[in-house]
Short mmCIF file of C-alpha atoms in Angstrom, two decimals:
data_model
loop_
_atom_site.label_atom_id
_atom_site.label_comp_id
_atom_site.label_asym_id
_atom_site.label_seq_id
_atom_site.Cartn_x
_atom_site.Cartn_y
_atom_site.Cartn_z
CA MET A 1425 51.83 -38.56 63.84
CA TYR A 1426 54.01 -35.42 64.00
CA ASP A 1427 52.52 -34.39 67.30
CA PRO A 1428 55.12 -33.24 69.86
CA ARG A 1429 52.56 -33.61 72.66
CA ARG A 1430 52.65 -37.37 71.98
CA GLY A 1431 56.44 -37.71 71.67
CA TYR A 1432 57.43 -36.51 68.20
CA PRO A 1433 60.66 -34.49 68.62
CA ILE A 1434 60.19 -30.73 68.96
CA ILE A 1435 63.36 -30.03 66.99
CA VAL A 1436 64.10 -32.06 63.82
CA PRO A 1437 67.20 -31.44 61.68
CA CYS A 1438 66.56 -31.68 57.96
CA VAL A 1439 69.56 -32.35 55.75
CA LEU A 1440 69.06 -31.86 52.02
CA TYR A 1441 70.39 -34.26 49.39
CA ASP A 1442 70.17 -34.83 45.64
CA ASP A 1443 69.41 -38.51 46.42
CA PRO A 1444 67.69 -38.94 49.81
CA PRO A 1445 67.41 -42.80 49.50
CA ALA A 1446 71.16 -43.10 48.92
CA ALA A 1447 71.81 -40.83 51.92
CA ALA A 1448 69.41 -42.98 54.00
CA ARG A 1449 71.33 -46.13 53.11
CA TRP A 1450 74.66 -44.51 53.97
CA LEU A 1451 73.45 -43.06 57.30
CA SER A 1452 71.84 -46.36 58.25
CA ALA A 1453 75.12 -48.17 57.73
CA VAL A 1454 77.32 -45.53 59.34
CA ILE A 1455 75.37 -44.19 62.32
CA GLY A 1456 72.72 -46.85 62.83
CA VAL A 1457 69.57 -44.87 62.10
CA ARG A 1458 66.59 -46.69 60.61
CA GLU A 1459 64.12 -45.52 58.01
CA VAL A 1460 60.65 -44.97 59.49
CA VAL A 1461 58.83 -42.81 56.88
CA ARG A 1462 59.32 -42.40 53.16
CA ALA A 1463 57.39 -40.01 50.96
CA SER A 1464 57.59 -41.07 47.31
CA LEU A 1465 55.46 -40.41 44.27
CA PRO A 1466 53.95 -43.32 42.31
CA ASP A 1467 56.80 -43.04 39.75
CA GLY A 1468 59.36 -43.73 42.52
CA TRP A 1469 60.61 -40.17 43.01
CA VAL A 1470 61.42 -39.76 46.72
CA GLY A 1471 60.79 -36.36 48.30
CA HIS A 1472 61.87 -37.13 51.84
CA VAL A 1473 62.93 -39.91 54.19
CA GLU A 1474 62.67 -39.84 57.97
CA MET A 1475 65.31 -41.72 59.92
CA GLU A 1476 65.01 -42.62 63.62
CA ARG A 1477 67.38 -43.62 66.41
CA ASP A 1478 66.59 -43.69 70.11
CA GLY A 1479 63.50 -41.51 69.66
CA LEU A 1480 65.28 -38.82 67.64
CA ILE A 1481 64.42 -38.03 64.00
CA ILE A 1482 66.59 -36.84 61.13
CA LEU A 1483 64.64 -35.79 58.08
CA LEU A 1484 66.38 -36.22 54.74
CA GLY A 1485 64.86 -33.86 52.21
CA ARG A 1486 65.35 -33.27 48.54
CA ARG A 1487 67.68 -30.40 47.61
CA GLY A 1488 66.43 -27.77 45.13
CA GLY A 1489 63.05 -26.19 44.58
CA GLN A 1490 61.99 -24.27 47.62
CA PHE A 1491 65.28 -25.29 49.25
CA ALA A 1492 67.65 -24.21 46.49
CA GLY A 1493 70.81 -22.61 47.76
CA THR A 1494 70.89 -24.36 51.13
CA SER A 1495 72.05 -27.71 52.41
CA SER A 1496 69.96 -27.93 55.57
CA LEU A 1497 67.19 -26.45 57.64
CA THR A 1498 65.89 -27.18 61.08
CA GLN A 1499 62.24 -27.90 61.82
CA VAL A 1500 61.01 -26.57 65.17
CA PHE A 1501 57.52 -27.11 66.50
CA VAL A 1502 55.99 -23.99 68.06
CA GLU A 1503 52.67 -23.43 69.85
CA ASP A 1504 51.80 -20.15 68.10
CA LEU A 1505 53.00 -20.02 64.51
CA ASP A 1506 51.75 -16.49 63.78
CA ARG A 1507 53.54 -15.12 66.85
CA ALA A 1508 56.74 -16.95 65.94
CA CYS A 1509 56.58 -15.34 62.46
CA GLU A 1510 56.11 -11.89 63.97
CA GLN A 1511 59.08 -12.46 66.30
CA ALA A 1512 61.23 -13.75 63.43
CA VAL A 1513 60.64 -10.58 61.38
CA ALA A 1514 60.95 -8.27 64.41
CA GLY A 1515 64.32 -9.85 65.16
CA GLY A 1516 65.71 -9.24 61.67
CA GLY A 1517 64.65 -12.50 60.02
CA VAL A 1518 62.87 -12.96 56.71
CA ILE A 1519 59.83 -15.11 55.90
CA LEU A 1520 60.80 -17.15 52.88
CA GLU A 1521 57.63 -19.13 52.66
CA PRO A 1522 54.38 -17.92 54.33
CA PRO A 1523 52.51 -20.18 56.75
CA GLU A 1524 50.62 -22.87 54.91
CA ASP A 1525 48.75 -26.04 55.83
CA ARG A 1526 50.63 -29.08 54.62
CA PRO A 1527 49.08 -32.41 53.58
CA TRP A 1528 50.93 -34.25 56.37
CA GLY A 1529 48.94 -32.48 59.06
CA VAL A 1530 51.03 -29.48 60.00
CA ARG A 1531 50.94 -25.75 59.38
CA GLN A 1532 54.42 -24.60 58.44
CA THR A 1533 56.49 -21.59 57.37
CA VAL A 1534 60.13 -21.31 56.38
CA VAL A 1535 62.09 -18.37 57.75
CA ALA A 1536 65.70 -17.26 57.47
CA ASP A 1537 67.39 -15.89 60.56
CA PRO A 1538 69.61 -12.74 60.34
CA GLU A 1539 72.58 -14.86 59.21
CA GLY A 1540 70.58 -16.77 56.56
CA GLN A 1541 70.05 -20.11 58.33
CA ARG A 1542 66.70 -21.60 57.45
CA TRP A 1543 64.12 -22.72 59.99
CA ALA A 1544 60.84 -24.55 59.29
CA LEU A 1545 58.54 -23.27 62.03
CA THR A 1546 55.84 -25.86 62.42
CA ARG A 1547 52.63 -26.53 64.34
CA HIS A 1548 50.82 -29.89 64.43
CA VAL A 1549 47.22 -29.41 63.21
CA ARG A 1550 45.82 -32.90 62.73
CA ASP A 1551 46.80 -36.51 62.26
CA THR A 1552 46.77 -37.74 58.67
CA ASP A 1553 47.09 -41.02 56.84
CA PRO A 1554 50.54 -40.90 55.16
CA ALA A 1555 49.09 -42.61 52.10
CA THR A 1556 47.18 -39.35 51.33
CA TRP A 1557 50.51 -37.53 50.76
CA TYR A 1558 52.38 -40.45 49.16
CA GLY A 1559 53.98 -41.32 52.48
CA ARG A 1560 54.65 -44.80 53.80
CA VAL A 1561 55.33 -45.59 57.46
CA LEU A 1562 58.00 -48.26 57.64
CA GLY A 1563 58.44 -48.48 61.39
CA PRO A 1564 57.40 -46.94 64.68
CA VAL A 1565 57.56 -43.14 64.67
CA PRO A 1566 57.70 -41.14 67.91
CA GLY A 1567 54.47 -39.18 68.49
#
């Protein structure tokens, strides 16, 4: 899962909402995407929802916290995360969140480009069982 070498999209837009499940229902009805992954805590709080259509993924994240002050970011898989960070800073960008291993099997950093757009630079590290990070696979996911 989340491995671009096996078909997961290399670029994944992430749109941030106060209520990702409501956004998922609306997007499903309007543009025909289907929910394939949902990450929710035992109390029902939903952190993100992944929607799929024709092999493409849209990630619906929760607004606020580390993503306060923005309405979207774009996740891009890279081969060399450290080099991408160096290039981001050398080109006038800012590292907002240092590279860190995530429970869902990726190493990830969030950077802002010179105009303030946010990018989640990501590298697949290992496959994981979504249940270990409160995720639930609801349908086939590319890669």
